[in-house]
Tab-separated table of C-alpha atoms in Angstrom:
chain	number	residue	atom	x	y	z
P	7	MET	CA	-37.966	9.676	19.301
P	8	GLU	CA	-38.929	9.930	15.632
P	9	ASN	CA	-37.109	13.255	15.259
P	10	THR	CA	-34.043	11.774	16.946
P	11	GLY	CA	-34.029	8.894	14.459
P	12	ARG	CA	-34.328	11.312	11.527
P	13	ASN	CA	-31.488	13.424	12.878
P	14	ALA	CA	-29.310	10.358	13.262
P	15	ASP	CA	-30.068	9.291	9.690
P	16	GLY	CA	-29.276	12.799	8.478
P	17	LEU	CA	-25.962	12.849	10.303
P	18	ALA	CA	-25.061	9.419	8.936
P	19	ALA	CA	-25.859	10.530	5.374
P	20	LYS	CA	-23.845	13.721	5.851
P	21	LYS	CA	-20.877	11.768	7.216
P	22	LYS	CA	-21.047	9.363	4.280
P	23	LYS	CA	-21.071	12.277	1.861
P	24	ILE	CA	-18.055	13.810	3.572
P	25	ASP	CA	-16.194	10.482	3.452
P	26	VAL	CA	-16.818	10.208	-0.296
P	27	ARG	CA	-15.467	13.709	-0.805
P	28	ARG	CA	-12.380	12.882	1.217
P	29	TYR	CA	-11.821	9.727	-0.795
P	30	PHE	CA	-12.065	11.380	-4.208
P	31	THR	CA	-9.490	14.069	-3.549
P	32	ALA	CA	-7.851	15.874	-6.456
P	33	GLN	CA	-4.625	13.991	-5.796
P	34	ARG	CA	-6.340	10.621	-5.824
P	35	VAL	CA	-8.338	11.391	-8.974
P	36	VAL	CA	-5.156	12.452	-10.776
P	37	THR	CA	-3.498	9.226	-9.621
P	38	PHE	CA	-6.448	7.249	-11.023
P	39	ALA	CA	-6.119	9.040	-14.354
P	40	VAL	CA	-2.363	8.522	-14.606
P	41	LEU	CA	-2.485	4.804	-13.799
P	42	ALA	CA	-5.523	4.160	-16.027
P	43	ALA	CA	-3.913	5.976	-18.960
P	44	LEU	CA	-0.629	4.157	-18.395
P	45	GLY	CA	-2.435	0.816	-18.266
P	46	TYR	CA	-4.330	1.590	-21.465
P	47	ALA	CA	-1.105	2.578	-23.259
P	48	ILE	CA	0.580	-0.649	-22.168
P	49	SER	CA	-2.432	-2.702	-23.308
P	50	LEU	CA	-1.823	-1.486	-26.868
P	51	LEU	CA	1.475	-3.406	-26.854
P	52	SER	CA	-0.235	-6.801	-26.721
P	53	PHE	CA	0.703	-9.842	-28.775
P	54	PRO	CA	-0.959	-13.259	-29.304
P	55	LEU	CA	0.553	-15.938	-27.119
P	56	PHE	CA	-0.768	-18.831	-29.203
P	57	PRO	CA	-1.262	-17.353	-32.705
P	58	SER	CA	-1.767	-20.696	-34.460
P	59	SER	CA	-4.092	-22.150	-31.806
P	60	PRO	CA	-7.914	-22.361	-31.955
P	61	VAL	CA	-7.971	-19.251	-29.710
P	62	PRO	CA	-5.625	-16.699	-31.356
P	63	PHE	CA	-7.495	-13.827	-29.691
P	64	LEU	CA	-5.769	-14.554	-26.352
P	65	LYS	CA	-3.242	-11.706	-26.340
P	66	LEU	CA	-0.661	-11.114	-23.633
P	67	ASP	CA	0.103	-7.637	-22.308
P	68	PHE	CA	1.335	-6.211	-19.021
P	69	SER	CA	-1.310	-3.565	-18.428
P	70	ASN	CA	-2.512	-5.426	-15.341
P	71	VAL	CA	0.752	-4.456	-13.652
P	72	THR	CA	-0.607	-0.925	-13.194
P	73	THR	CA	-3.852	-2.267	-11.732
P	74	LEU	CA	-2.066	-4.574	-9.298
P	75	LEU	CA	0.273	-1.758	-8.283
P	76	ALA	CA	-2.765	0.433	-7.665
P	77	ALA	CA	-4.327	-2.330	-5.590
P	78	TYR	CA	-1.280	-2.400	-3.310
P	79	MET	CA	-0.735	1.362	-3.164
P	80	LEU	CA	-4.350	2.565	-2.974
P	81	GLY	CA	-6.531	-0.440	-2.140
P	82	PRO	CA	-9.106	-2.619	-3.942
P	83	VAL	CA	-11.707	0.120	-4.539
P	84	SER	CA	-9.180	2.340	-6.289
P	85	ALA	CA	-7.874	-0.579	-8.341
P	86	THR	CA	-11.428	-1.398	-9.452
P	87	ILE	CA	-11.993	2.174	-10.597
P	88	ILE	CA	-8.678	2.271	-12.472
P	89	GLU	CA	-9.346	-1.043	-14.215
P	90	ALA	CA	-12.868	0.062	-15.186
P	91	VAL	CA	-11.540	3.302	-16.694
P	92	LYS	CA	-8.803	1.408	-18.528
P	93	GLN	CA	-11.274	-1.013	-20.081
P	94	ALA	CA	-13.654	1.843	-20.938
P	95	LEU	CA	-10.834	3.512	-22.867
P	96	SER	CA	-10.141	0.231	-24.657
P	97	VAL	CA	-13.726	0.029	-25.930
P	98	PHE	CA	-13.025	2.880	-28.368
P	99	THR	CA	-10.418	0.771	-30.200
P	100	SER	CA	-12.108	-2.584	-29.603
P	101	LEU	CA	-12.987	-5.067	-32.316
P	102	THR	CA	-15.283	-6.986	-29.965
P	103	PHE	CA	-17.798	-4.198	-29.202
P	104	GLY	CA	-16.860	-4.248	-25.529
P	105	VAL	CA	-17.237	-7.996	-24.948
P	106	GLY	CA	-13.494	-8.583	-24.668
P	107	GLU	CA	-13.146	-5.588	-22.381
P	108	LEU	CA	-15.920	-6.850	-20.094
P	109	ALA	CA	-14.226	-10.254	-19.932
P	110	ASN	CA	-10.869	-8.640	-19.169
P	111	PHE	CA	-12.410	-6.542	-16.391
P	112	LEU	CA	-14.028	-9.554	-14.706
P	113	ILE	CA	-10.862	-11.663	-14.904
P	114	THR	CA	-8.609	-8.835	-13.727
P	115	PHE	CA	-10.929	-8.097	-10.806
P	116	CYS	CA	-10.599	-11.711	-9.680
P	117	PHE	CA	-6.833	-11.352	-10.063
P	118	PHE	CA	-6.219	-8.311	-7.844
P	119	ILE	CA	-9.010	-8.461	-5.253
P	120	VAL	CA	-7.490	-11.108	-2.945
P	121	PRO	CA	-3.898	-9.743	-2.913
P	122	SER	CA	-5.104	-6.193	-2.229
P	123	VAL	CA	-7.453	-7.173	0.602
P	124	LEU	CA	-4.890	-9.537	2.133
P	125	TYR	CA	-2.185	-6.867	1.966
P	126	LYS	CA	-4.486	-4.305	3.567
P	127	PHE	CA	-4.748	-6.417	6.721
P	128	ARG	CA	-1.411	-8.284	6.682
P	129	LYS	CA	1.521	-6.358	5.274
P	130	GLY	CA	4.827	-8.038	4.485
P	131	ILE	CA	6.552	-10.026	1.757
P	132	LYS	CA	4.972	-13.317	2.845
P	133	SER	CA	1.477	-11.884	2.468
P	134	VAL	CA	2.409	-10.432	-0.916
P	135	ILE	CA	3.692	-13.753	-2.256
P	136	LEU	CA	0.712	-15.660	-0.817
P	137	GLY	CA	-1.719	-13.136	-2.288
P	138	MET	CA	-0.112	-13.316	-5.718
P	139	ALA	CA	-0.174	-17.128	-5.688
P	140	ILE	CA	-3.893	-17.092	-4.858
P	141	ALA	CA	-4.407	-14.409	-7.530
P	142	CYS	CA	-2.850	-16.595	-10.234
P	143	VAL	CA	-5.111	-19.509	-9.325
P	144	LEU	CA	-8.207	-17.271	-9.295
P	145	GLN	CA	-7.260	-15.771	-12.662
P	146	ILE	CA	-7.057	-19.236	-14.212
P	147	ALA	CA	-10.447	-20.193	-12.767
P	148	ALA	CA	-12.033	-16.870	-13.770
P	149	GLY	CA	-10.572	-17.201	-17.269
P	150	LEU	CA	-12.265	-20.558	-17.740
P	151	VAL	CA	-15.648	-19.374	-16.441
P	152	VAL	CA	-15.692	-15.988	-18.228
P	153	ASN	CA	-14.597	-17.438	-21.555
P	154	LYS	CA	-17.131	-20.246	-21.249
P	155	PHE	CA	-20.139	-18.023	-20.501
P	156	VAL	CA	-19.182	-14.602	-21.930
P	157	THR	CA	-16.386	-14.520	-24.486
P	158	PHE	CA	-17.035	-17.672	-26.515
P	159	PRO	CA	-20.822	-17.182	-26.794
P	160	ALA	CA	-20.231	-13.565	-27.870
P	161	TYR	CA	-17.733	-14.599	-30.534
P	162	GLY	CA	-20.155	-17.297	-31.648
P	163	LEU	CA	-22.867	-14.695	-32.204
P	164	ALA	CA	-20.433	-12.395	-34.026
P	165	PHE	CA	-19.370	-15.129	-36.469
P	166	GLY	CA	-22.756	-16.818	-36.836
P	167	MET	CA	-21.829	-19.999	-34.961
P	168	ASP	CA	-24.490	-22.141	-33.310
P	169	GLY	CA	-24.279	-23.378	-29.728
P	170	ALA	CA	-22.789	-26.748	-30.674
P	171	ALA	CA	-19.978	-25.111	-32.645
P	172	VAL	CA	-19.205	-22.747	-29.761
P	173	ASP	CA	-19.063	-25.681	-27.321
P	174	ALA	CA	-16.754	-27.574	-29.684
P	175	LEU	CA	-14.434	-24.550	-29.943
P	176	TYR	CA	-14.324	-24.210	-26.171
P	177	ALA	CA	-13.601	-27.942	-25.812
P	178	VAL	CA	-10.376	-27.570	-27.806
P	179	GLY	CA	-9.551	-24.086	-26.485
P	180	TRP	CA	-9.758	-24.459	-22.709
P	181	PRO	CA	-6.219	-25.905	-22.256
P	182	PHE	CA	-4.846	-22.808	-24.016
P	183	ILE	CA	-6.972	-20.591	-21.744
P	184	ILE	CA	-5.432	-22.226	-18.667
P	185	ALA	CA	-1.903	-21.865	-20.027
P	186	PHE	CA	-2.506	-18.273	-21.098
P	187	ASN	CA	-3.861	-17.099	-17.744
P	188	ALA	CA	-1.153	-18.972	-15.826
P	189	ILE	CA	1.596	-17.312	-17.875
P	190	LYS	CA	-0.058	-13.899	-17.649
P	191	GLY	CA	-0.692	-14.115	-13.908
P	192	VAL	CA	2.859	-15.194	-13.068
P	193	SER	CA	4.434	-12.643	-15.430
P	194	VAL	CA	2.382	-9.743	-14.081
P	195	SER	CA	3.136	-10.789	-10.492
P	196	ILE	CA	6.894	-10.902	-11.104
P	197	VAL	CA	6.960	-7.510	-12.828
P	198	THR	CA	4.867	-6.007	-10.022
P	199	LEU	CA	7.283	-7.335	-7.403
P	200	LEU	CA	10.189	-5.752	-9.262
P	201	LEU	CA	8.497	-2.380	-9.794
P	202	TYR	CA	6.445	-1.806	-6.657
P	203	LYS	CA	9.005	-0.077	-4.446
P	204	ARG	CA	10.284	2.369	-7.035
P	205	LEU	CA	6.908	3.209	-8.573
P	206	SER	CA	5.254	3.579	-5.169
P	207	GLY	CA	7.966	6.005	-4.115
P	208	ALA	CA	7.776	7.870	-7.419
P	209	MET	CA	3.993	8.276	-7.139
P	210	LYS	CA	4.294	9.535	-3.565
P	211	TRP	CA	6.937	12.041	-4.686
P	212	LEU	CA	4.975	13.126	-7.750
P	213	PHE	CA	1.742	13.703	-5.844
P	214	ARG	CA	3.236	14.821	-2.548
P	215	ASP	CA	1.785	17.719	-0.626
P	216	ARG	CA	3.826	20.710	-1.815
P	217	LYS	CA	2.400	23.182	0.669
P	218	LYS	CA	5.189	24.930	2.505
P	219	LYS	CA	4.932	25.463	6.215
P	220	THR	CA	4.830	29.005	7.485
P	221	ALA	CA	7.276	30.202	10.114
P	222	ASP	CA	4.521	29.944	12.716
P	223	ALA	CA	3.773	26.339	11.726
P	224	GLU	CA	7.446	25.439	11.982
P	225	SER	CA	7.599	27.062	15.388
P	226	ASP	CA	4.518	25.134	16.490
P	227	SER	CA	6.072	21.887	15.250
P	228	ALA	CA	9.220	22.588	17.262
P	229	ASP	CA	7.103	23.310	20.341
P	230	ASN	CA	5.165	20.087	19.792
P	231	ILE	CA	8.366	18.075	19.697
P	232	GLY	CA	9.451	19.725	22.912
P	233	LYS	CA	6.108	18.992	24.549
P	234	SER	CA	6.093	15.379	23.435
P	235	VAL	CA	9.004	14.439	25.700
P	236	ALA	CA	6.597	14.601	28.602
P	237	ASN	CA	3.382	12.808	29.384
P	238	ARG	CA	0.891	15.028	31.237
P	239	GLY	CA	3.722	16.963	32.854
P	240	LYS	CA	5.715	13.872	33.800
P	241	GLU	CA	8.984	13.296	31.969
P	242	VAL	CA	8.940	9.924	30.272
P	243	TYR	CA	12.620	9.697	29.414
P	244	ASN	CA	15.867	11.192	30.591
P	245	ILE	CA	17.439	13.827	28.333
P	246	ASN	CA	20.864	12.832	29.699
P	247	MET	CA	20.409	9.398	28.129
P	248	GLN	CA	20.375	7.403	31.328
P	249	LYS	CA	19.470	3.820	30.562
P	250	THR	CA	15.977	2.399	30.966
P	251	ILE	CA	15.611	-1.355	31.329
P	252	THR	CA	12.546	-3.306	30.161
P	253	ARG	CA	12.244	-6.996	30.925
P	254	SER	CA	9.529	-8.113	28.511
P	255	GLU	CA	7.868	-7.153	25.252
P	256	GLU	CA	4.921	-5.758	27.181
P	257	GLU	CA	7.214	-3.479	29.199
P	258	THR	CA	8.886	-2.303	25.977
P	259	LYS	CA	5.505	-1.516	24.439
P	260	ALA	CA	4.377	0.211	27.638
P	261	PHE	CA	7.483	2.401	27.586
P	262	ALA	CA	6.842	3.294	23.929
P	263	ARG	CA	3.186	4.088	24.688
P	264	GLU	CA	4.245	6.400	27.510
P	265	LEU	CA	6.748	8.165	25.260
P	266	ALA	CA	4.264	8.582	22.392
P	267	ALA	CA	1.305	9.615	24.562
P	268	GLY	CA	2.385	13.242	24.343
P	269	PHE	CA	3.074	13.300	20.598
P	270	ALA	CA	1.276	16.164	18.878
P	271	GLY	CA	2.364	15.572	15.265
P	272	GLY	CA	5.547	16.253	13.335
P	273	GLU	CA	7.731	13.968	15.441
P	274	VAL	CA	10.438	11.933	13.703
P	275	VAL	CA	11.547	9.000	15.853
P	276	LEU	CA	14.718	7.109	14.935
P	277	LEU	CA	14.860	3.492	16.094
P	278	ASP	CA	18.415	2.172	16.325
P	279	GLY	CA	19.147	-1.441	17.189
P	280	GLU	CA	20.350	-4.726	15.743
P	281	LEU	CA	18.093	-7.402	14.262
P	282	GLY	CA	15.872	-8.797	16.996
P	283	ALA	CA	16.522	-5.878	19.334
P	284	GLY	CA	12.824	-5.087	19.577
P	285	LYS	CA	12.350	-2.167	17.192
P	286	THR	CA	9.063	-3.491	15.820
P	287	VAL	CA	7.791	-4.172	19.348
P	288	PHE	CA	8.593	-0.557	20.206
P	289	ALA	CA	6.769	0.561	17.041
P	290	LYS	CA	3.686	-1.366	18.140
P	291	GLY	CA	3.685	0.540	21.437
P	292	VAL	CA	3.864	3.878	19.622
P	293	ALA	CA	1.017	2.768	17.327
P	294	GLU	CA	-1.152	1.852	20.306
P	295	ALA	CA	-0.574	5.301	21.824
P	296	LEU	CA	-1.698	6.926	18.560
P	297	GLY	CA	-4.842	4.789	18.416
P	298	VAL	CA	-3.822	2.614	15.476
P	299	LYS	CA	-6.107	-0.415	15.227
P	300	GLU	CA	-4.184	-2.333	12.538
P	301	GLU	CA	-1.434	-4.797	13.336
P	302	VAL	CA	1.958	-3.139	12.892
P	303	LYS	CA	4.694	-5.073	11.127
P	304	SER	CA	8.142	-4.141	9.900
P	305	PRO	CA	7.710	-2.787	6.331
P	306	THR	CA	10.525	-4.806	4.765
P	307	PHE	CA	8.783	-5.139	1.386
P	308	THR	CA	7.273	-1.700	0.879
P	309	LEU	CA	9.921	0.424	2.674
P	310	SER	CA	7.114	2.233	4.492
P	311	CYS	CA	3.668	1.483	5.867
P	312	GLU	CA	1.049	4.058	6.803
P	313	TYR	CA	-1.506	3.605	9.560
P	314	ALA	CA	-4.439	5.822	10.516
P	315	GLY	CA	-4.677	6.526	14.227
P	316	ASP	CA	-7.398	8.178	16.284
P	317	LYS	CA	-5.559	11.487	16.384
P	318	LEU	CA	-2.454	11.161	14.194
P	319	ARG	CA	-1.164	9.119	11.292
P	320	LEU	CA	1.804	6.784	11.795
P	321	VAL	CA	4.341	6.311	9.006
P	322	HIS	CA	6.603	3.350	9.752
P	323	ILE	CA	9.760	3.291	7.610
P	324	ASP	CA	12.337	0.516	7.287
P	325	ALA	CA	15.472	1.894	5.615
P	326	TYR	CA	17.470	-1.349	5.851
P	327	ARG	CA	17.417	-1.999	2.096
P	328	LEU	CA	18.315	1.555	1.103
P	329	LYS	CA	21.887	2.420	0.239
P	330	ASN	CA	21.823	6.119	1.129
P	331	GLY	CA	19.706	9.208	1.600
P	332	GLU	CA	19.478	9.812	-2.147
P	333	GLU	CA	17.495	6.601	-2.552
P	334	ALA	CA	15.179	7.700	0.261
P	335	GLU	CA	14.607	10.993	-1.555
P	336	ALA	CA	13.969	9.158	-4.839
P	337	CYS	CA	11.280	7.119	-3.074
P	338	GLY	CA	9.784	10.244	-1.494
P	339	LEU	CA	10.244	8.964	2.057
P	340	ASN	CA	11.587	12.266	3.366
P	341	GLU	CA	8.397	14.047	2.238
P	342	GLN	CA	6.696	12.687	5.352
P	343	PHE	CA	9.150	14.261	7.794
P	344	GLY	CA	7.703	17.138	9.801
P	345	ASP	CA	4.111	16.697	8.637
P	346	ALA	CA	2.014	18.129	11.465
P	347	ARG	CA	-0.533	15.301	11.075
P	348	THR	CA	2.052	12.508	11.103
P	349	VAL	CA	4.486	10.705	13.358
P	350	CYS	CA	7.382	9.109	11.467
P	351	LEU	CA	9.080	6.054	12.929
P	352	ILE	CA	12.296	5.043	11.148
P	353	GLU	CA	14.144	1.751	11.579
P	354	TRP	CA	17.811	1.602	10.459
P	355	PRO	CA	18.040	5.422	10.270
P	356	SER	CA	21.834	5.392	9.768
P	357	LYS	CA	21.214	4.243	6.177
P	358	ILE	CA	19.578	7.584	5.303
P	359	GLU	CA	21.368	9.906	7.716
P	360	SER	CA	21.890	12.617	5.081
P	361	VAL	CA	18.150	13.334	4.712
P	362	LEU	CA	17.086	13.045	8.350
P	363	PRO	CA	15.786	16.245	9.973
P	364	ALA	CA	17.793	18.028	12.642
P	365	ARG	CA	14.870	17.872	15.066
P	366	ARG	CA	14.254	14.262	15.955
P	367	ILE	CA	13.938	11.814	18.813
P	368	GLU	CA	16.634	9.118	18.866
P	369	VAL	CA	15.775	5.791	20.476
P	370	GLY	CA	18.492	3.189	20.960
P	371	ILE	CA	17.492	-0.380	21.835
P	372	VAL	CA	20.041	-2.994	22.931
P	373	ARG	CA	19.162	-6.567	23.783
P	374	THR	CA	20.948	-7.365	27.053
P	375	GLY	CA	19.389	-10.696	27.914
P	376	ASP	CA	16.477	-13.047	27.399
P	377	GLY	CA	13.552	-10.650	27.052
P	378	GLU	CA	15.553	-7.769	28.562
P	379	ARG	CA	16.144	-4.531	26.652
P	380	GLU	CA	18.218	-1.460	27.440
P	381	ILE	CA	16.577	1.650	25.963
P	382	THR	CA	18.013	5.131	25.661
P	383	VAL	CA	16.119	8.149	24.376
P	384	LYS	CA	17.597	11.448	23.255
P	385	LYS	CA	15.844	14.548	21.901
P	386	CYS	CA	17.795	16.498	19.289
């Protein structure tokens, strides 16, 4: 029994070590470096918001945009690392011996942690706006606490002020601290909203996997697509596009699960249907078949959402807001097509027809009544 326990501990430690290695991939480390360096460069363009106030050291910059973008693209752990590196770089040009940088790190952490965690579990524009609103409130609160117990006492020591003088300075400075953090939080949130889609796509394109598939791999992918039209030897849809009727959301999801049960990776599924036709319901069924545990929602804000399944990764793309295939290429969306580890599900595919692969599975969904859907499936 003792040996069994030791073996289990050893396996757990080994698994943890492997997970850390997988997290700190070369691509991710380069992304950290790029965003941290960009944030540091932007921080140099700061300016005092209240230069004639009792707290002229409160300087506004937009370097937190890179951290918040990282929080949405990579998650809270990555954002923490990027912010720490950014502040470490700032220490070399600091006039506060690192005190200001420590304060900035603590306040920024409070700013991005809630939006990033909320977005991880609930994707969508509503969650983004809610997270940013909470972030602004937390930044104001953190600004008051950090300045009260870190920044002001440190400045007091630097300038030879006693405790009473520091308290008096804080008493006249706290309204400016509230105003400063409110303006900064709202400004950073707005800029992040405007930049997220394009920068996220640019980063995915810049750090995409450039490995070319061999002829054998392409042949395997084609075979996989052919195999995935059947579930354990039983055809799950008619190649001649005969209609299939589902009479509830559960039946639609069940049909999608049956279709996706044979997916082996590399499939590109086009979902065609009007608003409310049931495309997202169908996507949920595919996700369940792939073993995705997260709740699947239409990626209207981010253009695409990625989900880890038990055997394959699901990339869910909403092309509704794109004008053409060139925009999809600019965002790097087409880089996911044909990846042997991924199933791509595309809503509103007609918007990006020019970049869609020749091999694909076309799913048409038409709402024919209350809860009733007419589904056609065609393999190209």
